[in-house]
mmCIF file of C-alpha atoms and ligand atoms in Angstrom:
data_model
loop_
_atom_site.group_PDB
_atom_site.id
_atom_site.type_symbol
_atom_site.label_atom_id
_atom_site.label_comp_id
_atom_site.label_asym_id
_atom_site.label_seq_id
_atom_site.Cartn_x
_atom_site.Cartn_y
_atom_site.Cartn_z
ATOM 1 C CA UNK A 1 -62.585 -54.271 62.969
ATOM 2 C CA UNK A 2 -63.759 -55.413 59.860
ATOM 3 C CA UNK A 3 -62.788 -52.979 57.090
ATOM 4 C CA UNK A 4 -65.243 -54.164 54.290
ATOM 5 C CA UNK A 5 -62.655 -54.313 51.940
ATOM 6 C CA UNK A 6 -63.603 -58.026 50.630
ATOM 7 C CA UNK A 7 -63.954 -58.556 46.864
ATOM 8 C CA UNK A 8 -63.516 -54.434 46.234
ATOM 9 C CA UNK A 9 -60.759 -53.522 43.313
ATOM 10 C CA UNK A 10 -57.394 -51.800 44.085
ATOM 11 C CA UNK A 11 -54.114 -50.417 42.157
ATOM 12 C CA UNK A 12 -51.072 -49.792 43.774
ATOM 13 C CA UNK A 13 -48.650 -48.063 41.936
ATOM 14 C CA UNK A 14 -44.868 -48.292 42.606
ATOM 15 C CA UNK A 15 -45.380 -51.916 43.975
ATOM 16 C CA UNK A 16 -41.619 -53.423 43.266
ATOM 17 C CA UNK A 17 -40.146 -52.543 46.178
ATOM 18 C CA UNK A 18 -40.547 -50.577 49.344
ATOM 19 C CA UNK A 19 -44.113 -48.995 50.881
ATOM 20 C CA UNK A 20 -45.717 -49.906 47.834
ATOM 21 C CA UNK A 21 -44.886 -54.176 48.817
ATOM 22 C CA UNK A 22 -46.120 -53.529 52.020
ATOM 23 C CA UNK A 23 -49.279 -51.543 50.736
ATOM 24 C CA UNK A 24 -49.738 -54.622 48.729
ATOM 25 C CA UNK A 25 -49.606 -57.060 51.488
ATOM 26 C CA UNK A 26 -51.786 -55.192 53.809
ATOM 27 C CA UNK A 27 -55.047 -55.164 50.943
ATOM 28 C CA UNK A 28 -54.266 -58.307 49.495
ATOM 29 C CA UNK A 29 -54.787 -59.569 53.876
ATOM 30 C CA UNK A 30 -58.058 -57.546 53.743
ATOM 31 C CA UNK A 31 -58.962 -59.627 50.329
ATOM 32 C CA UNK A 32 -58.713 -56.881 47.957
ATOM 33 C CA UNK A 33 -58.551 -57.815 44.248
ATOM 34 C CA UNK A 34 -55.095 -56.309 43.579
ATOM 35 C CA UNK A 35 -53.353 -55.031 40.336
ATOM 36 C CA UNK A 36 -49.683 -54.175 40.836
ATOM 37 C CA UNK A 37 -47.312 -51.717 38.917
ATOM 38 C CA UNK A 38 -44.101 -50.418 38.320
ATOM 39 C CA UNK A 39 -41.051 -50.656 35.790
ATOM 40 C CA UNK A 40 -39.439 -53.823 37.216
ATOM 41 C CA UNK A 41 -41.341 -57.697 36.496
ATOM 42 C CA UNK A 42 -38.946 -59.733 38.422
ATOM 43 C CA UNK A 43 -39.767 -58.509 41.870
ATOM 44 C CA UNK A 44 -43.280 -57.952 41.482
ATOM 45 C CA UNK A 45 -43.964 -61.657 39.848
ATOM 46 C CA UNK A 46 -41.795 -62.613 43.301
ATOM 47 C CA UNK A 47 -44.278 -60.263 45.152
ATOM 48 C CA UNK A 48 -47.498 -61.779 43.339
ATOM 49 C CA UNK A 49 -46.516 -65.685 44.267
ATOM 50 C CA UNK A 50 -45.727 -64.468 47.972
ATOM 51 C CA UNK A 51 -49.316 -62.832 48.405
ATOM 52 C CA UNK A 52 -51.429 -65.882 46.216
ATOM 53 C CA UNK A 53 -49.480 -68.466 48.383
ATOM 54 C CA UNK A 54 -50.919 -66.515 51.881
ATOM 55 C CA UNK A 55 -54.012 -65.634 50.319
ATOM 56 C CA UNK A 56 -55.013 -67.646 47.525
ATOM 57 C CA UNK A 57 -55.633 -64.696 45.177
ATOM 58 C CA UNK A 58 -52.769 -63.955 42.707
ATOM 59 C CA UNK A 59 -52.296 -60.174 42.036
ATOM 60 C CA UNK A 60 -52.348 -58.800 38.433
ATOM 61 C CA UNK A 61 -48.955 -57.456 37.696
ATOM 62 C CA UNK A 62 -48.925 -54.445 34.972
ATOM 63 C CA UNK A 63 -45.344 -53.233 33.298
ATOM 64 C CA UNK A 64 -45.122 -49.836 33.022
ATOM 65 C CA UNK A 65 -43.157 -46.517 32.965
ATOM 66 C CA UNK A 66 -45.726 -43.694 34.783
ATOM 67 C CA UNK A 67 -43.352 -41.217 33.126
ATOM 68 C CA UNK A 68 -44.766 -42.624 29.496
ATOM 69 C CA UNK A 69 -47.105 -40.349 28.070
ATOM 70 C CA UNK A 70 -49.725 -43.475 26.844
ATOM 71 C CA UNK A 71 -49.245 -45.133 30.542
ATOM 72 C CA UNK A 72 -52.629 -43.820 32.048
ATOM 73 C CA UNK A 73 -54.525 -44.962 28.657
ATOM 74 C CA UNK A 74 -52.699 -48.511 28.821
ATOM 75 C CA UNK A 75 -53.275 -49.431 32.491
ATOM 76 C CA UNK A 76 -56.776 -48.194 32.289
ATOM 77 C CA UNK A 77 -57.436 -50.573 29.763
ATOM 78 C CA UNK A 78 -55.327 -53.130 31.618
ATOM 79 C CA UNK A 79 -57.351 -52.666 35.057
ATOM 80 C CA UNK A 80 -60.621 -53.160 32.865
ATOM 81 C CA UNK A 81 -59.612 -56.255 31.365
ATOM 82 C CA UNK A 82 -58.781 -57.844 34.421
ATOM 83 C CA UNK A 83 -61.379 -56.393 36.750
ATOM 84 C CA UNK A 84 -63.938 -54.096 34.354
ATOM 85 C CA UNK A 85 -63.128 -51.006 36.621
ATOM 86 C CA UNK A 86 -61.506 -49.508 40.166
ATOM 87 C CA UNK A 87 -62.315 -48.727 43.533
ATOM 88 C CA UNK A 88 -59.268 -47.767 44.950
ATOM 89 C CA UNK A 89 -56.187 -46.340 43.543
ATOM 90 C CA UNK A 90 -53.298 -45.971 45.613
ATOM 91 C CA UNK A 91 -50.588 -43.521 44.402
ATOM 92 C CA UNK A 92 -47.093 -44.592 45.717
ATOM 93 C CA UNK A 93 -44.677 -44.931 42.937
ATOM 94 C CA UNK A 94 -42.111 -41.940 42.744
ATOM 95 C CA UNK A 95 -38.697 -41.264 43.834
ATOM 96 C CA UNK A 96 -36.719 -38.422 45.753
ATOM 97 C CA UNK A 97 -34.933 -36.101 43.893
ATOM 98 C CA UNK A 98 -31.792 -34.174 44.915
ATOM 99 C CA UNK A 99 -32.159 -30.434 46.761
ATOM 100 C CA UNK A 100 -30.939 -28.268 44.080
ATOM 101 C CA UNK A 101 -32.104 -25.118 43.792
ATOM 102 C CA UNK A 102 -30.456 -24.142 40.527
ATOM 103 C CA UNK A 103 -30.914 -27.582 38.654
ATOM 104 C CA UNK A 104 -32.157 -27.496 35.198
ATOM 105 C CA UNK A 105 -35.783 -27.095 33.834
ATOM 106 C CA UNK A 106 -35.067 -30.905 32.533
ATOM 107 C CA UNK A 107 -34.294 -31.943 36.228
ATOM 108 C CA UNK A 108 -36.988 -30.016 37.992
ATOM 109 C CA UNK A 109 -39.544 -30.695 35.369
ATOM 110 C CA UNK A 110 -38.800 -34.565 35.527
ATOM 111 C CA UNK A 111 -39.014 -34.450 39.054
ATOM 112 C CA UNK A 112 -42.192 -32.694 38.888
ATOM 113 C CA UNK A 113 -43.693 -34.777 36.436
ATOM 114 C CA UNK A 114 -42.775 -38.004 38.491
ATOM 115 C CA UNK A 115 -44.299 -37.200 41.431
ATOM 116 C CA UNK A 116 -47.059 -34.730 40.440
ATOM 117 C CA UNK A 117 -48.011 -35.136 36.551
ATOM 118 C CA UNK A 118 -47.828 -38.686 36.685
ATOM 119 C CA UNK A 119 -50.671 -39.602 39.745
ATOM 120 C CA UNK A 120 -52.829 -36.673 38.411
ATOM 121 C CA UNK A 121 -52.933 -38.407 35.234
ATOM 122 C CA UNK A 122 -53.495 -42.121 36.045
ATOM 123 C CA UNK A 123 -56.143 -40.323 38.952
ATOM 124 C CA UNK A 124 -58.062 -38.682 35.640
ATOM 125 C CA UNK A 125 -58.103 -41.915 33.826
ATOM 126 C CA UNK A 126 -60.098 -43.591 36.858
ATOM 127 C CA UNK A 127 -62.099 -40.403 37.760
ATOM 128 C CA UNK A 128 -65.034 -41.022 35.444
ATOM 129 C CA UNK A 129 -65.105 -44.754 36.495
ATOM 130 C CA UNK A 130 -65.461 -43.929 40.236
ATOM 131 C CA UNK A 131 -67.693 -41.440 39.154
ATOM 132 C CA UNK A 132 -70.345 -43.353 37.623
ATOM 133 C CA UNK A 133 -70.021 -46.250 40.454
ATOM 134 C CA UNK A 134 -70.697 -43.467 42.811
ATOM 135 C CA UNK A 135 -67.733 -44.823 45.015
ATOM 136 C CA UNK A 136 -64.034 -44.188 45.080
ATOM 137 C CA UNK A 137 -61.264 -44.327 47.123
ATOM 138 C CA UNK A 138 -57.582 -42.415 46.071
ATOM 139 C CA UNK A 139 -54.978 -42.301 48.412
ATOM 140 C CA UNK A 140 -51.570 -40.891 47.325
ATOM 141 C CA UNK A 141 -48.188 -41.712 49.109
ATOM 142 C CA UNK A 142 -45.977 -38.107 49.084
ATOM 143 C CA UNK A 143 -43.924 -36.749 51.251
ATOM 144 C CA UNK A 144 -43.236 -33.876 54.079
ATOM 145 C CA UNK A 145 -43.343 -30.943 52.432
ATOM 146 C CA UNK A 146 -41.831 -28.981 55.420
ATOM 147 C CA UNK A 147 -38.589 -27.016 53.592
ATOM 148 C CA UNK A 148 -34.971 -27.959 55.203
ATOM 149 C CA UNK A 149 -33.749 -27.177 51.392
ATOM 150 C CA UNK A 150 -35.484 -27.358 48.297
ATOM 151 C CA UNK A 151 -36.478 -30.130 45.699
ATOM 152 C CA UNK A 152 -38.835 -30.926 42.624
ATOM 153 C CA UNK A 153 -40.379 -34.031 44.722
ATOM 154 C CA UNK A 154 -40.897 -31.754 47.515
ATOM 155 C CA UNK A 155 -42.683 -28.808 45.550
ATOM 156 C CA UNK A 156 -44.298 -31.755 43.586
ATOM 157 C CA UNK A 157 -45.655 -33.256 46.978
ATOM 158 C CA UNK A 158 -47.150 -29.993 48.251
ATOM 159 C CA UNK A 159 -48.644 -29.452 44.701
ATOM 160 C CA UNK A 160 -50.096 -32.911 45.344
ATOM 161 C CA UNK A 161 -51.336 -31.828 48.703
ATOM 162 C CA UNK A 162 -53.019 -28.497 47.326
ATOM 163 C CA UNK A 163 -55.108 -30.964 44.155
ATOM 164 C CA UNK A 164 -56.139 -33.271 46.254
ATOM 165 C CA UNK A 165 -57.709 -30.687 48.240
ATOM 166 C CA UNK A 166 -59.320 -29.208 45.623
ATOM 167 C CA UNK A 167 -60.323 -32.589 43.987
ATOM 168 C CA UNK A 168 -61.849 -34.124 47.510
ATOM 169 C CA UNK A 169 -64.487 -31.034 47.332
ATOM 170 C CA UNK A 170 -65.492 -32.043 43.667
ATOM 171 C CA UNK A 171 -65.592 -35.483 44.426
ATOM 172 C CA UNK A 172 -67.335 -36.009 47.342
ATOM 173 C CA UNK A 173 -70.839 -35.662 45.892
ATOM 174 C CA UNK A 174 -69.748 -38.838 44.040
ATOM 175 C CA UNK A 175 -68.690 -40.891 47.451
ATOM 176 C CA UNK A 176 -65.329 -40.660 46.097
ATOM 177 C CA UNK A 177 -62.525 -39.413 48.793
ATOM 178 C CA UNK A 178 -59.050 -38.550 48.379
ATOM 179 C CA UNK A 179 -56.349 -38.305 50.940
ATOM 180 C CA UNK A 180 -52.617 -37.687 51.371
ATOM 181 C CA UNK A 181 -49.822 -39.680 53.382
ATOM 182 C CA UNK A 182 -46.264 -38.165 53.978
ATOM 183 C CA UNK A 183 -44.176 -40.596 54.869
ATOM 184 C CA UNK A 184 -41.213 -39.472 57.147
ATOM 185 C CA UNK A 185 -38.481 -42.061 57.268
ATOM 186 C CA UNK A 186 -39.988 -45.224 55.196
ATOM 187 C CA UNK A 187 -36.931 -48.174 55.387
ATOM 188 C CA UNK A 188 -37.477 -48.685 51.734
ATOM 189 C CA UNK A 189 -35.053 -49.316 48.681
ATOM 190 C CA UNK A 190 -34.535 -45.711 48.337
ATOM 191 C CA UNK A 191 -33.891 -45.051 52.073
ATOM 192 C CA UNK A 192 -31.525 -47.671 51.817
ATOM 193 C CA UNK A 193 -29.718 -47.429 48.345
ATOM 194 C CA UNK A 194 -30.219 -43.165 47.985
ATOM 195 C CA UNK A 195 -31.192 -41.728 51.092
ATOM 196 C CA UNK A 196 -29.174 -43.011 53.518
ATOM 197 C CA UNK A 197 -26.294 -45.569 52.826
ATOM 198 C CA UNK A 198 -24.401 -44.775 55.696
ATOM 199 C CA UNK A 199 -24.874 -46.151 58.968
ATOM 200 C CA UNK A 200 -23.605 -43.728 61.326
ATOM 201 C CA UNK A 201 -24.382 -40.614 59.189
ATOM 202 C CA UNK A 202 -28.347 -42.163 60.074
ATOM 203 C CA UNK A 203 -28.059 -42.712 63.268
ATOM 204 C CA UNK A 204 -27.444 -39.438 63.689
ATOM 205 C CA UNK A 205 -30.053 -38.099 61.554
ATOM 206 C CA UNK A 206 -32.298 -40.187 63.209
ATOM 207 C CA UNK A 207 -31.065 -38.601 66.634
ATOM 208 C CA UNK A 208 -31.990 -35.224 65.451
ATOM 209 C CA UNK A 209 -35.042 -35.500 63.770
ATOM 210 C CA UNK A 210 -37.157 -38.948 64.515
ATOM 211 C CA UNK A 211 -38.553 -38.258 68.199
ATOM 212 C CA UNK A 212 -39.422 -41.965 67.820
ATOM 213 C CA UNK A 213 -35.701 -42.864 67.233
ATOM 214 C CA UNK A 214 -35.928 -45.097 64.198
ATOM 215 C CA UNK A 215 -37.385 -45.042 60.665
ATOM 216 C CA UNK A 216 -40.997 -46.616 60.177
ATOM 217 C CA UNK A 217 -41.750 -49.826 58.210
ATOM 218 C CA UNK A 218 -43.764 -50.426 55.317
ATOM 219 C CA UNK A 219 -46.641 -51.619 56.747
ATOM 220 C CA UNK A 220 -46.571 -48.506 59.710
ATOM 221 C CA UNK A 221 -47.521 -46.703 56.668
ATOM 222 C CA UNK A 222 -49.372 -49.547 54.393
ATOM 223 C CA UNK A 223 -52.575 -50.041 57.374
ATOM 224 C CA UNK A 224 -53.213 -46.265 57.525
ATOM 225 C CA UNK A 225 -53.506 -46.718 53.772
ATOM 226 C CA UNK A 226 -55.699 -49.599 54.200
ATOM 227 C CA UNK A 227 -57.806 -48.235 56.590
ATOM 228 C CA UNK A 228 -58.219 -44.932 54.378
ATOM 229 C CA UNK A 229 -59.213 -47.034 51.140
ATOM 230 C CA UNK A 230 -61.913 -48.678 52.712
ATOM 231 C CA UNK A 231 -65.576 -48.314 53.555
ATOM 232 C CA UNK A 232 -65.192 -47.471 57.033
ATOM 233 C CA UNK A 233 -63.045 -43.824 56.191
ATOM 234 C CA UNK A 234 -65.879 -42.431 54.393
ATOM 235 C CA UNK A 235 -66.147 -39.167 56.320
ATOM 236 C CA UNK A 236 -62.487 -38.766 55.747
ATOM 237 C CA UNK A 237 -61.491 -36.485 52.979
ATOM 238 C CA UNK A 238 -58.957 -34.298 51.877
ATOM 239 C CA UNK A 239 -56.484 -34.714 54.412
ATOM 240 C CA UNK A 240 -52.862 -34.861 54.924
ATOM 241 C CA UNK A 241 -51.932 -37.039 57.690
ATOM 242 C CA UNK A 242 -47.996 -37.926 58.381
ATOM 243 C CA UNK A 243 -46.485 -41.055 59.406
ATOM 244 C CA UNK A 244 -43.519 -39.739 60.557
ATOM 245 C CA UNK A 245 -42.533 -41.344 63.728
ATOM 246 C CA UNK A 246 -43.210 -37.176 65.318
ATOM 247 C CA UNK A 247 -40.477 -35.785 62.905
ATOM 248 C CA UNK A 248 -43.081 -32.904 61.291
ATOM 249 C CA UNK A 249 -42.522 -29.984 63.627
ATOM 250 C CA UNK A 250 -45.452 -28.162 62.567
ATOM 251 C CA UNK A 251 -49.098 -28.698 62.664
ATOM 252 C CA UNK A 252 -50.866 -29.158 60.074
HETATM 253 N N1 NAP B 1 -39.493 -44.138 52.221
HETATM 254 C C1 NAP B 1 -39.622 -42.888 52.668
HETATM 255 O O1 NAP B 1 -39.228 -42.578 53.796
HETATM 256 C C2 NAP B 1 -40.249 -41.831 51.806
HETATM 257 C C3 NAP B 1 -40.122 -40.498 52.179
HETATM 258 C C4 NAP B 1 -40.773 -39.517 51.418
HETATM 259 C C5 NAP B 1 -41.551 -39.879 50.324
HETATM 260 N N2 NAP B 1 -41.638 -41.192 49.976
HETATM 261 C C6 NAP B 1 -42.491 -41.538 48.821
HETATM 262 O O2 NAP B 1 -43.100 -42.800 49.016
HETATM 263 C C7 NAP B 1 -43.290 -43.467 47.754
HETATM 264 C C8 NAP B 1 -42.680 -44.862 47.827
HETATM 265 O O3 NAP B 1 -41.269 -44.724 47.984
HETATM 266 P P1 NAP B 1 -40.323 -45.813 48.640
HETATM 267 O O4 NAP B 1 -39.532 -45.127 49.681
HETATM 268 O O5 NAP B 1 -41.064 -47.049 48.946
HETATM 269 O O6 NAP B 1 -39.307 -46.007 47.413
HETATM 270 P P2 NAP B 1 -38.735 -47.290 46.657
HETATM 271 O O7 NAP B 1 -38.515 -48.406 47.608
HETATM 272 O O8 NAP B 1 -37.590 -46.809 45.862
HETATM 273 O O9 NAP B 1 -39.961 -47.647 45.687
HETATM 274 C C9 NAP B 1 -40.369 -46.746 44.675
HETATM 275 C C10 NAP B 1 -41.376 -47.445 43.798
HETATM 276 O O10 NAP B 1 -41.802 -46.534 42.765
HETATM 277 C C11 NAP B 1 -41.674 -47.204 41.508
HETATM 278 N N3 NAP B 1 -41.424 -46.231 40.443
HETATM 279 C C12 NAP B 1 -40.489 -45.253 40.400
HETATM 280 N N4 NAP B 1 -40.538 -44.600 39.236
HETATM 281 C C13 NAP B 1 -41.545 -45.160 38.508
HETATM 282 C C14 NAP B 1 -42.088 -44.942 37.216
HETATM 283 N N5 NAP B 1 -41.587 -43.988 36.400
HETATM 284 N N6 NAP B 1 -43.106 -45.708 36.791
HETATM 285 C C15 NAP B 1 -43.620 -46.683 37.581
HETATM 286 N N7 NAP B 1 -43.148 -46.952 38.818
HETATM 287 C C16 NAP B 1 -42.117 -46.208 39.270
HETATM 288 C C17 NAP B 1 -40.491 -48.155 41.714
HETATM 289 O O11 NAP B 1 -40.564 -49.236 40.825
HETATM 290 P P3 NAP B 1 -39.628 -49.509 39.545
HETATM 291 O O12 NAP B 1 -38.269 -48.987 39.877
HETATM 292 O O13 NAP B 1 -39.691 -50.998 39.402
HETATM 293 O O14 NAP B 1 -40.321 -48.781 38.468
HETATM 294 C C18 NAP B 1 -40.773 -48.650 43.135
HETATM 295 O O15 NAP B 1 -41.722 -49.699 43.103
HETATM 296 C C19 NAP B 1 -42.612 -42.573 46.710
HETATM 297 O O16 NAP B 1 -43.580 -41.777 46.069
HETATM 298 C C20 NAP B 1 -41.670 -41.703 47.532
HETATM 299 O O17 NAP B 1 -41.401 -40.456 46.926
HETATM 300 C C21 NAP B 1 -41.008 -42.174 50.681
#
């Protein structure tokens, strides 16, 4: 199938390590003009060589802290300096945060901000762009928001889940659609380094809640992505679709 996606503009957010490298990979391989972000240079300079050495396109790597209150100013002005606007934003950077109900406002508010505040923000500073294109893709990486205890990420992610609802019935007049992808179990840098250290503490979890019996990899999750920023998902808007390997119990 060919996706379309030659020559259009994408950001990826939260491209250093994890789903947001294989997010990368998979629109760089469609020949999307890429810009890449997050905190850490190092691996995303590493990341940019890898893709222009397959592709012959080197991505634009942008520094910066989400959490900063200036960030959605600065990378706006960064993506129209290297590409003079955006047709897709992808929304992947964030982080987990501990189940505790009784943390302080400073904790939940952080946790809130990071993976809420922050991708409504940077999605504002591209609205009017995609607006006046009349075309726009915005996909935004969360996370199951079904409660086995509670979190800020996980109240953040079904905040996110609620907006972008909202938002995909304002936008679509403009061609401009916006969609949601839990991830269940993601092997990333967090899965490994936060989530779940521990070998046979995982294979247990895994045994009671993947019905596929393993996590998912990046790219599982990074050609649903790809398919939803392109052309060819038009009619597909305000949705929240896992990949989850079957652990969501509910329907949506
Ligand atoms: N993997 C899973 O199974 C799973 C499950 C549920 C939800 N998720 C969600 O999926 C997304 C990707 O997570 P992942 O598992 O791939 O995690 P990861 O491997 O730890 O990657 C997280 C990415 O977010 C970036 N990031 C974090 N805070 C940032 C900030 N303040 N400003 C800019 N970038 C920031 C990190 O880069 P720097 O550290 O270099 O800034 C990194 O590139 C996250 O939103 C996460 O909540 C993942």
């Amino acid at each position: 199938m060919d996706l379309k996606l030659t020559g259009k503009t994408a950001l990826v957010t939260g491209a250093s390590a994890g789903i947001g490298v294989g997010i990368a990979r998979s629109l760089a391989r469609e020949g999307v003009r890429l810009a890449i972000l997050a905190r850490r240079r190092d691996p995303m300079e590493a990341l940019a060589d890898e893709i222009a050495a397959e592709t012959g396109a080197r991505p634009v790597v942008i520094v910066a802290d989400l959490m900063d209150q200036d960030a959605p100013t600065n990378v706006h002005a960064a993506i129209q300096a290297a590409f003079g606007g955006l047709e897709i934003l992808i929304n992947n950077a964030g982080l987990s945060s501990k189940p505790e109900p009784m943390a302080r406002d400073e904790v939940w508010n952080a946790g809130f901000d990071l993976k809420f505040t922050t991708l409504r923000r940077l999605t504002n500073a591209f609205m009017p762009g995609m607006r006046a294109q009349k075309w726009g893709r915005i996909v935004n990486v969360t996370g199951i928001i079904e409660p086995v205890a509670t979190s800020a990420a996980l109240a953040a992610c079904a905040a996110v889940h609620a907006w972008s609802k909202g938002l995909s019935r304002d936008l679509a007049a403009d061609g401009i659609t916006i969609n949601c992808i839990p991830p269940g179990r993601i092997n990333s840098e967090q899965i490994r380094t936060r989530l779940h250290p521990d070998p046979e503490v995982t294979k247990r979890y895994i045994a009671q809640n993947i019905p596929m019996g393993r996590f998912g990899e990046p790219e599982e999750l990074a050609d649903l992505v790809t398919f939803l920023a392109s052309p060819r998902a038009g009619y597909i808007t305000g949705t929240v679709i896992p990949v989850d390997g079957g652990m969501s119990r509910f329907a949506m």
